[in-house]
Each structure stands twice: as C-alpha cells, then as structure tokens.
C-alpha cells in the first residue's frame, strides 16, 4: 500500500496531439493518499477510465509521471505494480471453477495452498458464493460473474490499490447496496487505497470519503460530499451533483451585490473585480418560494414524494426550487435565496469570497 | 398460440431435393450400382452381392493405403494445428502489417492444387530445383523420387506450406473476437503468458479450432492432387494414399466394381471419423458447461 502521485500527467490517444481537445486527460497534478476511499465521478467520456488505466499501467501516459510512494512506476508493467482493478463488464476465466477464478491472482503470486484456501473462503463468503465454488464460471449470470470479478479484485491483501471501474453497472439494484456496503467494510478492515469510478452521484457520495469530480479530461474538484454540495468549484460540479443541479444565473458582480438584470441580490461578502462571463450559483435547496423576493414564472411542478421540485423561470433563465411538503405556491410567486449559500462563478470557475476563504 | 399445420409446405423443399438428387444422389447411386454388380461392358450387369466389399476389406493393398493415409493425416494435424495457433498468436492485431500478413497468409490457399504439386515437384528437384539443389550442394543426400522417407518429408512439408494458413486464419479470427478487457484483467491478475494462452485464448479459440481440425482432417484424408503431381504415389507405393489408390484402381485398371465398393467404404469411414471427432469435441464442451 502506498500513496499514489500523478505528477504533471496528461494523456492523448493520438500520436501527435496538437490542440487541447486532442487530450483525453489534460495536464494534472493529483495525489491519492494512502488508504483513502475515493470516488471518481464524471459524465461518460470525461477520462475517468483513462485515468484509472494509467494508474494500473494498462495505458502509458503521453506525459508526466506516476509514483507509488516514492517509486516511479510510469514505465513499470501492470504486473509489477501489484494493483487490483475491476472492470465495468464482468471478466471471468470461463474454463475455471469459481474457486479457481478467485484463487488465480494468489496462485500467480505463488502463495501457499493453505493461505489460498483460507482467503478464497473469506472472499466467497463476502460475495455470497460459497455454495457454488466448485461450479464452472461459464454459464453463470452476468451479476454472478461480476461478483466473481469483484472477488478477484479483493482477494489479494497486499495490493497497492484497488480500482473499480463502474463495477456495479450490471448488478441488480438491491445487490448494489449490499456490495457497496461490503466494499466499505472491506475498506474499513484492510485500509486499501480504493478508487471507485462512477457516473452515479449517489454511488459516489455513499462510497467515498473524498469525491473527485472530472469534467472534459480535467479534475475540477476534489472534496468531501459536503464541499461538493455547498461550494462547487466549477459550474459542472454544481450541475452534476444534486438533484436537480445548481441554478446558474447570469449576473454582474458589484462588491457585495449581484445584479440580475437590474435586480440586486446581496451576496453576503464583497467580491473583487471579476472577468469574463459571471454567474451566480444557488442550490434549489436554498431557494425558497414565497410572496417576497424576485418574481418568477412557474413552469411545472414535479412531486417526488418527500418534496416537490418547482421548475420556474427568472428573466428567461431556468430556476429550480425545492418546495417542502405542506407548502403552497402563492399566486404571485417570488423567490428568495438563503444568505451565504450563493456562489460566484467567473468563466465557470468559482470565485472565492476574499475574507472567509471557504473551500476552493 | 395454435400453430398452423400445413403439410403442403413440404412441396417447397422439392426444388432443392431435385437439385441434390441430380448433383449428388444419382451419381452416388451409380457408384452403388457398380459396387454390387459385375459388368463386362455393353451395359450388362451381373449381381455380385457383397463380393467386392469382402474383396476390398481383406485386401492388403487397401490396408497399406489406409495405414499410410491415417499416418499422413495424423502427422499433418500434429504439425499444422500447433503451428497455425502459434502463427495466429504472433500475427499483428491491427494496422498495415495485420492486413499484409492476412494477404500473405491467404496466398497459398489461393493456389490451385495441381500448381502446388508442380511448384514443389520442381522446387525439390536435385538438378534444377532450388530446394533440391541447395540440399545437394550442402552434401545432404536428398531425392524425393528415389527415397520413400524423402518423398514423405516433401509431401508433408508441401501440405504444411499449403494448409497451415487455413488453421492460422481461423485461429486469428477467434483471437480477434476476444475483448481487450480479458487481457487487461489477466495483467491485473499477474497472469503469465502461458496462463493467458491456457485460460483465455485457448478457450475462446476452441470453436474455430474444432472447425479447423475437422476441415484439415477431412481434406487431408482425401488428399489426391498434390502428392499425385509431386510423386505420383511413389517411389513404389510409399506415398500412395487412399484417393490415389482408388484412382489407379478405377481409371487405371478399370476395376470398377472393387473401386466402387472401395469408394463407399472410404466415404463411410470419413463420415464416421468426422462424426466421432465432432461428437467428442462438442461433448467436451458440454461437460465443461455442466
């Protein structure tokens, strides 16, 4: 086990990348602390899998270094890195039994038979396959095969890290919860560094201590689920985390006020000069609908059970609000934003308020 | 849902039946006719019962040819299958060189059989052939027209040259269908090259390999043109395989009765061995799926 450092890393699948757009991963410096449970969150095609494959050595980065602890492993083959990775779709060795599948990584490392038997037993119990250990892996259902893949990923105790590439895609919803809980238990017990790739925010937020959000080949923010929710560093994070995502309204910033087409909204802190396109971001959860504040037009109301989502428009820009149970929408609806919950964005990146340097 | 029963639909099969009758069944019946009768020309036939069959089953000449045939098929299978797999494993997977190798590998398969025989017949000649002459110059006593062992080696190498491509191309197709994730998982699991072959590549190639073995067995078991052009079955009878023997009997000696009986048994033997092969290999598959 060791800290994983990505230094000055970038990757392009083209031989001679010319523009920024040719890079699947834009230049980044990133440290994965030893023993951390990370979720790597982002839309499809944002470079999550590429990043994972670079860590495991399946892909060699076109620039930069990968370090395990202090050891430079950029040119080391996957087998030398002693790393576990579980893929999106199940990979099992068809001709082997379930038991041999689970034992395979240990046998390749030359562990002794008694230890292998004990360890395979533990893993089989964890994934609930003790009773079919002697069956051929061929012909099992997709989620049984994926459980075997997960088991093979977890069977080595001495790995440097375990990487999960959307491993629960093919698994039944109820089984997902169970397996995710087991992964967390496993993390608590053995303290492996775990990186869990997903595009499902619930999965990311429930699994990880730290969530890393990627967008278009960049790491846009790393933080606790709370940080991602309260102070998204990039408009993408605001939009991607939360349901519905953060409201973004074009605004002019003038000191401690935002001007929304002539209407002034207090920001709770004085901002300096901003350049480029400026927006303010406010979570629907912090928008209250009453008969006071900014006038909005209500387009649609969605009842999601616990609360209602009000889809409204303010000056032609969409604005969503959460309406708690029991509340009604007044005939002349107006919205107010909770104090201190407004974030300011210039060209999509968050501008930190100068005096109380929260987050960012 | 109630299925519609209409036996008239069988008439739709009729055209195929007529076609097959003319192209296969009727000619085969002629052979059957010769096998059970004796004829002296003039379209006169005399019932011979199973005499020709008895005659052939007890014939030393047929036993020898059958022995040579089985030995030949086993040798070329033992060489071509592993060699084909080995070549397929080492062929480039994509890009220009992949296409180049595919074309190169396909070339021997495109050459007409008698041309293959002629190529090797000239290639092996001690006086003007590149191979024969080079061997002679190196002081190796090689002459496929005189020495039975040299003749066998030449016939086997010729067949390997001609047909290994088929096995290689089939295996290559099987290998190309393996998703990249399997190789990645094997790397993650720190599998050795041998394990990757044994547990990923071989199982995924099994289907095409079964077809390759079947095709190569059937083709080699009825091989005729190439050794006939190369050695004419000689020296002596040392490379006279079943087909060559059959042709000698039927068109050389005009022993139509024995040749017909021979043909029918020959056909049945190929059918039987192919069936055994196929059943054995598919059963193996089923056992693994248990």
XYZ file of C-alpha atoms in Angstrom:
650
model
C 0.000 0.000 0.000
C 1.263 3.425 -0.800
C 0.381 6.957 -1.731
C -0.225 7.405 -5.441
C 1.049 10.600 -7.018
C 0.225 11.753 -10.525
C 2.691 14.398 -11.469
C 2.301 16.672 -14.476
C 0.245 13.937 -16.081
C -1.550 14.161 -19.419
C -2.657 11.648 -21.971
C -3.705 11.653 -25.571
C -4.672 8.610 -27.607
C -3.307 10.330 -30.707
C 0.342 10.039 -31.648
C 0.818 13.746 -32.296
C -1.700 15.750 -30.282
C -1.848 19.365 -31.370
C -4.681 21.100 -29.560
C -6.123 20.794 -26.069
C -9.075 18.901 -27.499
C -6.794 16.040 -28.599
C -6.065 15.175 -24.985
C -8.274 12.655 -23.203
C -6.655 13.811 -19.981
C -5.491 17.397 -19.646
C -2.405 18.146 -17.615
C -2.943 17.434 -13.920
C -1.202 17.015 -10.611
C -3.013 14.845 -8.169
C -2.276 12.872 -5.015
C -4.272 9.874 -3.808
C -3.488 9.452 -0.109
C -2.627 6.001 1.161
C -5.702 4.258 2.486
C -8.200 6.755 1.105
C -11.571 5.772 -0.313
C -12.093 7.930 -3.347
C -14.897 8.173 -5.831
C -14.065 9.389 -9.298
C -17.185 10.996 -10.622
C -17.937 12.422 -14.031
C -20.021 12.093 -17.156
C -19.280 9.343 -19.705
C -16.217 10.048 -21.800
C -14.617 12.529 -19.414
C -11.436 10.481 -18.990
C -12.221 8.529 -15.820
C -11.356 5.152 -17.261
C -8.223 6.527 -18.930
C -7.044 7.874 -15.593
C -7.700 4.519 -13.932
C -5.878 2.620 -16.658
C -2.897 4.922 -16.296
C -2.741 4.209 -12.576
C -2.913 0.465 -13.155
C -0.414 0.648 -16.008
C -2.704 -0.596 -18.773
C -2.157 2.725 -20.507
C 1.124 4.577 -20.551
C 0.598 8.340 -20.176
C 1.886 10.513 -23.025
C 3.455 12.838 -20.477
C 4.106 13.064 -16.741
C 4.970 10.545 -14.038
C 3.074 8.088 -11.875
C 4.554 7.436 -8.435
C 3.650 4.754 -5.886
C 5.056 6.155 -2.671
C 8.447 7.409 -3.800
C 8.874 4.822 -6.529
C 8.434 5.974 -10.111
C 6.262 3.344 -11.821
C 5.497 5.226 -15.043
C 7.327 2.616 -17.105
C 6.529 -0.364 -14.900
C 4.239 -3.008 -16.370
C 0.863 -3.708 -14.797
C 2.064 -6.999 -13.330
C 4.888 -5.232 -11.495
C 2.557 -2.712 -9.901
C 0.564 -5.214 -7.854
C -2.681 -3.418 -8.260
C -6.233 -4.721 -8.482
C -8.800 -3.458 -10.940
C -12.409 -4.433 -11.521
C -13.878 -3.586 -14.895
C -17.304 -2.384 -15.911
C -18.243 -5.664 -17.555
C -17.518 -8.997 -15.943
C -14.343 -10.822 -16.888
C -14.171 -14.415 -15.706
C -11.983 -17.293 -16.800
C -14.692 -19.465 -18.337
C -12.971 -22.814 -18.096
C -12.072 -22.403 -14.422
C -14.315 -23.075 -11.472
C -15.447 -20.171 -9.309
C -12.876 -21.264 -6.733
C -10.016 -21.264 -9.249
C -11.116 -17.888 -10.521
C -10.851 -16.405 -7.046
C -7.567 -18.173 -6.341
C -5.980 -17.193 -9.666
C -4.316 -13.888 -8.612
C -2.970 -15.546 -5.446
C -1.603 -18.544 -7.343
C 0.108 -16.191 -9.775
C 1.833 -14.610 -6.800
C 2.959 -18.022 -5.591
C 1.082 -18.018 -2.268
C 0.924 -21.303 -0.386
C -2.111 -23.527 -0.761
C -3.342 -23.264 2.830
C -3.386 -19.488 2.709
C -5.133 -19.504 -0.673
C -7.836 -21.853 0.578
C -8.466 -19.680 3.629
C -8.510 -16.419 1.692
C -10.764 -17.775 -1.079
C -13.145 -18.953 1.635
C -13.334 -15.469 3.123
C -13.930 -13.782 -0.213
C -16.528 -16.375 -1.242
C -18.401 -15.631 1.950
C -18.202 -11.922 1.295
C -19.697 -12.190 -2.204
C -22.112 -14.938 -1.164
C -20.852 -17.682 -3.474
C -19.683 -20.326 -1.026
C -22.167 -22.881 -2.308
C -21.134 -22.680 -5.960
C -17.355 -22.596 -5.508
C -16.917 -25.813 -7.485
C -19.031 -24.754 -10.427
C -17.566 -23.720 -13.753
C -17.720 -19.947 -14.129
C -19.084 -20.343 -17.640
C -22.860 -20.083 -17.849
C -23.334 -18.061 -14.675
C -25.486 -14.923 -14.832
C -23.886 -11.552 -15.535
C -24.166 -10.367 -11.964
C -22.737 -13.615 -10.585
C -19.802 -13.198 -12.981
C -19.338 -9.610 -11.871
C -19.298 -10.732 -8.250
C -16.507 -13.129 -9.160
C -14.654 -10.251 -10.824
C -15.098 -8.178 -7.670
C -13.929 -11.093 -5.555
C -10.822 -11.490 -7.715
C -10.145 -7.798 -7.250
C -10.325 -8.066 -3.488
C -8.579 -11.375 -2.923
C -5.029 -10.017 -2.637
C -4.359 -8.385 0.698
C -1.096 -6.724 -0.247
C -2.178 -4.719 -3.293
C -1.154 -1.085 -3.645
C -4.668 -0.009 -4.530
C -7.978 -1.400 -5.721
C -9.504 0.355 -8.704
C -13.166 -0.063 -9.536
C -14.355 0.982 -12.990
C -18.131 1.312 -12.655
C -18.231 -2.228 -11.316
C -21.882 -2.324 -10.344
C -23.354 -1.405 -13.739
C -24.600 -4.922 -14.426
C -25.656 -5.738 -10.870
C -29.258 -5.759 -9.593
C -30.227 -2.602 -7.637
C -30.745 -4.365 -4.299
C -27.460 -6.224 -4.691
C -25.712 -2.938 -5.474
C -26.394 -1.607 -1.990
C -25.194 -4.790 -0.390
C -21.976 -4.971 -2.405
C -21.209 -1.309 -1.897
C -21.637 -1.747 1.844
C -19.276 -4.709 1.705
C -16.723 -2.657 -0.193
C -16.879 -0.024 2.518
C -16.486 -2.668 5.220
C -13.550 -4.078 3.342
C -12.002 -0.648 3.194
C -12.500 -0.132 6.908
C -10.990 -3.536 7.664
C -7.926 -3.537 5.410
C -7.397 0.127 4.647
C -6.610 -0.354 0.956
C -6.498 2.728 -1.191
C -9.659 2.461 -3.250
C -10.649 4.460 -6.287
C -14.175 3.956 -7.426
C -15.186 5.252 -10.836
C -18.832 6.011 -11.384
C -21.155 8.416 -13.102
C -23.801 7.889 -10.443
C -23.580 10.588 -7.798
C -25.442 8.584 -5.152
C -22.957 5.770 -5.588
C -20.048 8.194 -5.333
C -21.349 10.071 -2.325
C -22.226 6.931 -0.346
C -18.983 5.134 -1.053
C -16.270 7.692 -0.680
C -14.668 9.910 1.911
C -13.395 12.116 -0.867
C -15.061 12.593 -4.225
C -13.039 13.606 -7.242
C -15.099 15.192 -9.996
C -13.784 15.078 -13.544
C -15.004 17.106 -16.492
C -13.623 17.043 -20.035
C -10.332 15.456 -19.055
C -9.716 17.615 -16.005
C -10.082 17.081 -12.308
C -12.335 20.023 -11.473
C -12.728 19.403 -7.764
C -11.757 17.021 -5.010
C -13.608 17.262 -1.761
C -15.967 15.729 0.728
C -19.554 15.266 -0.406
C -20.440 18.312 1.695
C -17.864 20.515 -0.005
C -19.093 19.428 -3.414
C -22.601 20.310 -2.434
C -22.000 23.617 -0.697
C -19.143 25.090 -2.668
C -18.813 23.525 -6.114
C -15.528 24.693 -7.591
C -16.854 24.538 -11.138
C -20.312 25.021 -12.610
C -20.122 21.410 -13.841
C -19.853 20.165 -10.256
C -22.819 22.313 -9.302
C -24.817 20.924 -12.176
C -23.681 17.288 -11.811
C -24.075 16.911 -8.036
C -27.510 17.313 -6.557
C -30.918 16.600 -7.996
C -31.785 18.851 -9.642
C -28.420 20.552 -10.095
C -27.399 24.005 -9.018
C -29.186 27.007 -10.525
C -26.908 29.248 -12.532
C -27.960 32.791 -13.293
C -26.054 35.327 -15.354
C -25.195 38.246 -13.127
C -22.996 41.264 -12.771
C -20.965 41.344 -9.598
C -20.544 44.642 -7.884
C -18.904 44.433 -4.482
C -21.197 42.507 -2.169
C -24.119 42.530 -4.555
C -25.071 40.657 -7.658
C -27.101 42.473 -10.267
C -29.575 40.239 -12.050
C -30.926 42.352 -14.850
C -31.459 45.353 -12.639
C -32.499 43.446 -9.524
C -29.913 43.383 -6.759
C -29.193 40.285 -4.670
C -26.942 40.518 -1.576
C -24.033 38.047 -1.670
C -23.022 38.223 1.995
C -19.407 39.044 1.079
C -17.624 41.621 -1.023
C -16.027 40.291 -4.209
C -13.268 41.943 -6.158
C -13.282 42.602 -9.871
C -14.407 39.585 -11.912
C -13.626 38.999 -15.541
C -15.383 37.102 -18.309
C -18.805 35.577 -18.013
C -20.028 35.847 -14.444
C -22.766 33.786 -12.932
C -24.157 33.144 -9.514
C -24.997 29.632 -8.408
C -27.592 28.682 -5.859
C -28.801 25.188 -4.929
C -32.548 24.591 -5.403
C -32.500 23.500 -1.769
C -31.616 27.060 -0.743
C -34.266 28.715 -2.854
C -37.492 29.472 -1.003
C -40.708 30.315 -2.756
C -42.959 32.858 -1.103
C -44.576 36.179 -1.977
C -41.372 38.117 -1.388
C -38.219 38.464 -3.474
C -37.545 38.037 -7.177
C -40.577 37.477 -9.413
C -40.557 34.130 -11.249
C -42.833 32.240 -13.624
C -43.631 28.684 -12.536
C -43.484 26.281 -15.490
C -44.021 22.912 -13.895
C -44.141 21.223 -10.506
C -42.793 17.678 -10.016
C -43.841 15.729 -6.980
C -41.008 13.382 -5.993
C -42.663 12.243 -2.755
C -40.656 13.745 0.033
C -40.825 17.195 -1.507
C -41.776 18.922 -4.724
C -39.460 20.360 -7.351
C -40.639 23.632 -8.794
C -39.380 24.291 -12.313
C -39.589 28.042 -12.787
C -38.084 30.757 -14.931
C -36.492 34.002 -13.884
C -35.895 36.521 -16.670
C -35.978 33.682 -19.181
C -33.363 31.594 -17.327
C -34.399 28.316 -15.709
C -34.532 28.362 -11.937
C -35.454 25.329 -9.839
C -36.561 25.341 -6.245
C -37.335 22.682 -3.672
C -40.707 23.128 -2.084
C -41.011 21.316 1.255
C -44.124 19.280 1.961
C -47.134 21.249 3.068
C -46.056 24.486 1.423
C -48.079 26.030 -1.369
C -47.098 28.204 -4.290
C -48.505 31.720 -3.958
C -50.431 33.251 -6.856
C -47.665 35.786 -7.430
C -44.623 33.560 -6.841
C -41.346 35.137 -5.830
C -38.112 33.537 -4.718
C -35.522 34.352 -2.103
C -32.018 32.904 -1.809
C -30.642 31.765 1.555
C -27.943 34.072 2.811
C -24.377 32.845 2.384
C -25.352 29.986 0.059
C -24.678 31.847 -3.148
C -21.501 31.008 -5.064
C -19.977 33.281 -7.660
C -18.547 31.885 -10.926
C -16.361 33.582 -13.471
C -15.947 31.614 -16.714
C -17.381 28.533 -14.930
C -14.797 28.536 -12.107
C -15.762 29.513 -8.605
C -14.511 32.821 -7.280
C -13.706 32.519 -3.572
C -15.028 35.322 -1.440
C -11.957 37.255 -0.241
C -12.418 37.447 3.542
C -13.748 33.993 4.504
C -11.795 31.725 2.208
C -14.155 28.739 2.292
C -13.324 25.782 0.096
C -11.988 26.348 -3.395
C -50.673 -19.807 -29.862
C -52.021 -22.535 -32.129
C -49.525 -23.460 -34.793
C -50.817 -23.790 -38.317
C -50.365 -27.332 -39.627
C -49.996 -27.473 -43.372
C -48.113 -30.386 -44.826
C -48.217 -28.862 -48.276
C -45.304 -26.737 -47.139
C -43.117 -29.777 -47.791
C -43.513 -29.155 -51.509
C -41.420 -26.039 -51.063
C -38.454 -28.302 -50.382
C -38.942 -30.106 -53.677
C -36.689 -27.913 -55.871
C -33.762 -28.445 -53.523
C -34.449 -32.144 -53.418
C -34.423 -32.358 -57.216
C -31.197 -30.387 -57.395
C -29.476 -32.525 -54.771
C -30.777 -35.664 -56.465
C -29.134 -34.744 -59.737
C -25.923 -33.415 -58.240
C -25.298 -35.967 -55.514
C -27.744 -38.794 -55.025
C -27.951 -40.064 -58.619
C -24.186 -40.141 -59.216
C -23.789 -41.840 -55.866
C -26.376 -44.439 -56.896
C -24.274 -45.223 -59.956
C -21.383 -45.980 -57.629
C -23.667 -48.145 -55.502
C -24.788 -49.926 -58.657
C -21.190 -50.756 -59.632
C -20.380 -51.824 -56.080
C -22.975 -54.598 -56.042
C -22.701 -55.763 -59.647
C -20.110 -57.077 -62.014
C -20.015 -55.764 -65.534
C -18.160 -56.617 -68.713
C -19.330 -53.637 -70.707
C -22.322 -53.453 -73.063
C -24.340 -52.250 -70.131
C -24.688 -55.840 -68.888
C -24.683 -56.244 -65.126
C -24.431 -59.384 -63.025
C -25.350 -59.343 -59.324
C -22.240 -59.729 -57.198
C -23.694 -59.152 -53.733
C -21.111 -58.246 -51.148
C -18.221 -59.877 -53.024
C -16.458 -56.639 -53.912
C -16.715 -55.429 -50.347
C -15.275 -58.670 -48.983
C -12.583 -58.468 -51.593
C -11.592 -54.971 -50.596
C -11.843 -55.434 -46.818
C -9.379 -58.276 -46.967
C -7.089 -56.572 -49.473
C -3.540 -55.878 -48.245
C -3.237 -53.092 -50.763
C -6.142 -51.229 -49.167
C -4.806 -51.875 -45.661
C -1.455 -50.384 -46.605
C -3.021 -47.335 -48.223
C -5.289 -46.828 -45.221
C -2.325 -47.081 -42.850
C -0.371 -44.504 -44.871
C -3.436 -42.300 -45.022
C -4.015 -42.321 -41.254
C -0.322 -41.733 -40.576
C -0.294 -38.816 -43.022
C -3.396 -37.169 -41.526
C -2.048 -37.526 -38.005
C 1.335 -36.060 -38.931
C -0.051 -33.033 -40.716
C -2.622 -32.367 -37.962
C 0.125 -32.610 -35.347
C 2.158 -30.035 -37.251
C -0.439 -27.706 -38.743
C -2.663 -27.184 -35.703
C 0.059 -26.098 -33.218
C 1.912 -24.192 -35.925
C -1.278 -22.434 -37.044
C -2.069 -21.417 -33.458
C 1.488 -20.199 -32.981
C 1.364 -18.086 -36.149
C -2.061 -16.663 -35.239
C -0.788 -15.659 -31.797
C 2.133 -13.815 -33.303
C 0.343 -12.026 -36.124
C -0.086 -8.244 -35.706
C -3.534 -7.365 -34.393
C -4.155 -4.170 -36.344
C -2.676 -1.688 -38.770
C -0.907 -2.140 -42.080
C 1.086 -5.212 -41.051
C -2.075 -7.028 -39.993
C -3.540 -6.663 -43.497
C -0.181 -7.507 -45.021
C 0.092 -10.720 -43.025
C -3.503 -11.680 -43.830
C -2.875 -11.358 -47.565
C 0.436 -13.192 -47.286
C -1.182 -15.999 -45.319
C -4.070 -16.291 -47.767
C -1.775 -16.679 -50.796
C -1.037 -20.425 -50.514
C -4.766 -21.079 -50.131
C -5.455 -19.391 -53.473
C -3.077 -21.556 -55.495
C -4.713 -24.421 -57.437
C -3.841 -27.831 -56.029
C -2.031 -29.165 -59.091
C 0.015 -25.959 -59.273
C 1.065 -26.541 -55.659
C 2.168 -30.037 -56.629
C 4.083 -28.719 -59.640
C 5.749 -25.969 -57.597
C 7.105 -28.479 -55.106
C 7.943 -31.024 -57.769
C 10.258 -28.515 -59.422
C 11.386 -26.937 -56.139
C 12.570 -30.329 -54.864
C 14.380 -31.499 -57.999
C 18.052 -32.099 -57.376
C 19.137 -30.908 -60.825
C 17.208 -27.643 -61.221
C 15.110 -27.119 -58.037
C 16.189 -24.501 -55.540
C 15.494 -26.767 -52.551
C 16.844 -29.997 -54.007
C 19.901 -28.380 -55.483
C 20.719 -26.452 -52.282
C 20.390 -29.595 -50.191
C 22.597 -31.490 -52.600
C 25.154 -28.688 -52.502
C 25.159 -28.903 -48.706
C 26.040 -32.550 -49.041
C 22.671 -33.884 -47.909
C 21.548 -36.964 -49.751
C 18.051 -35.888 -50.743
C 15.977 -37.310 -53.566
C 12.214 -37.491 -53.279
C 11.881 -39.641 -56.378
C 14.085 -42.411 -55.002
C 13.891 -42.334 -51.238
C 10.499 -43.065 -49.553
C 11.434 -41.033 -46.453
C 12.455 -38.014 -48.566
C 9.211 -38.350 -50.514
C 7.181 -38.386 -47.286
C 9.014 -35.390 -45.858
C 8.433 -33.459 -49.079
C 4.724 -34.328 -49.203
C 4.262 -33.368 -45.549
C 6.125 -30.068 -45.914
C 4.133 -29.295 -49.032
C 0.863 -29.866 -47.210
C 2.039 -27.779 -44.229
C 3.041 -24.991 -46.613
C -0.291 -25.175 -48.408
C -2.721 -25.510 -45.494
C -1.260 -24.130 -42.252
C -2.612 -20.741 -43.342
C -6.142 -22.049 -43.047
C -5.652 -23.045 -39.417
C -3.817 -19.792 -38.695
C -6.511 -17.610 -40.259
C -9.313 -19.390 -38.427
C -7.448 -19.089 -35.112
C -6.680 -15.460 -35.861
C -10.395 -14.785 -36.302
C -11.043 -16.489 -32.966
C -8.363 -14.436 -31.243
C -9.642 -11.164 -32.676
C -13.022 -11.771 -31.054
C -11.562 -11.729 -27.525
C -12.438 -8.427 -25.825
C -9.456 -6.369 -24.685
C -10.799 -6.445 -21.114
C -9.745 -10.102 -20.794
C -6.121 -9.300 -21.482
C -6.297 -6.337 -19.133
C -7.804 -8.453 -16.371
C -5.074 -11.049 -16.893
C -2.417 -8.377 -16.498
C -4.085 -7.135 -13.330
C -4.174 -10.709 -12.021
C -0.469 -11.018 -12.858
C -1.056 -13.982 -15.128
C 1.882 -15.465 -17.036
C 1.917 -15.640 -20.839
C 1.146 -19.348 -20.616
C -1.862 -18.731 -18.336
C -3.208 -16.133 -20.740
C -2.992 -18.708 -23.534
C -4.337 -21.580 -21.464
C -7.238 -19.799 -19.754
C -8.215 -17.002 -22.138
C -7.038 -17.591 -25.691
C -7.418 -21.347 -25.986
C -10.969 -21.492 -24.556
C -12.068 -18.661 -26.830
C -10.442 -20.310 -29.865
C -11.976 -23.710 -29.180
C -14.921 -23.251 -31.542
C -12.872 -22.273 -34.570
C -10.192 -24.781 -33.689
C -12.786 -27.563 -33.829
C -13.736 -26.454 -37.341
C -10.079 -26.167 -38.345
C -9.278 -29.686 -37.146
C -12.346 -31.112 -38.859
C -11.592 -29.364 -42.170
C -7.930 -30.310 -42.107
C -8.745 -33.898 -41.211
C -11.299 -34.332 -43.981
C -9.160 -32.590 -46.577
C -6.001 -34.473 -45.696
C -7.856 -37.771 -45.587
C -8.956 -37.365 -49.175
C -5.773 -35.704 -50.451
C -5.118 -36.539 -54.088
C -3.887 -33.900 -56.485
C -0.780 -32.552 -54.780
C 1.004 -35.845 -53.968
C -0.151 -37.280 -57.293
C 1.530 -34.440 -59.167
C 4.589 -34.469 -56.888
C 5.383 -38.177 -56.552
C 2.653 -39.994 -58.468
C 2.278 -42.152 -55.360
C 5.862 -43.317 -55.407
C 8.593 -44.267 -55.023
C 6.935 -47.675 -55.209
C 3.691 -47.272 -53.316
C 5.191 -45.291 -50.457
C 3.057 -42.163 -50.962
C 0.018 -43.856 -52.439
C -2.795 -42.578 -50.280
C -6.378 -43.799 -50.442
C -7.536 -41.464 -53.220
C -4.529 -42.162 -55.373
C -5.005 -45.883 -54.922
C -8.673 -45.516 -55.729
C -7.989 -43.560 -58.899
C -5.422 -46.123 -60.009
C -7.912 -48.907 -59.467
C -10.850 -47.198 -61.139
C -9.333 -45.370 -64.083
C -6.002 -47.106 -64.421
C -7.055 -50.736 -64.135
C -10.781 -50.240 -64.852
C -11.702 -52.373 -61.846
C -14.976 -50.530 -61.440
C -16.617 -52.969 -59.047
C -13.863 -53.071 -56.431
C -13.285 -49.321 -56.850
C -16.961 -48.596 -56.226
C -17.019 -50.755 -53.106
C -13.804 -49.041 -52.001
C -15.398 -45.599 -52.582
C -18.435 -46.369 -50.497
C -16.355 -47.645 -47.602
C -13.990 -44.692 -47.947
C -16.922 -42.296 -47.749
C -18.367 -44.060 -44.730
C -15.014 -44.030 -42.942
C -14.636 -40.264 -43.414
C -18.207 -39.731 -42.285
C -17.673 -41.915 -39.233
C -14.379 -40.355 -38.164
C -15.739 -36.830 -38.663
C -18.781 -37.683 -36.605
C -16.627 -39.153 -33.839
C -14.437 -36.050 -33.869
C -17.366 -33.706 -33.750
C -19.240 -35.582 -31.051
C -16.161 -35.944 -28.900
C -15.331 -32.256 -29.090
C -18.870 -30.982 -28.569
C -19.300 -33.385 -25.649
C -16.158 -31.976 -24.120
C -17.764 -28.574 -24.414
C -20.974 -29.700 -22.784
C -19.122 -31.298 -19.909
C -17.402 -28.010 -19.218
C -20.725 -26.210 -19.203
C -22.133 -28.555 -16.616
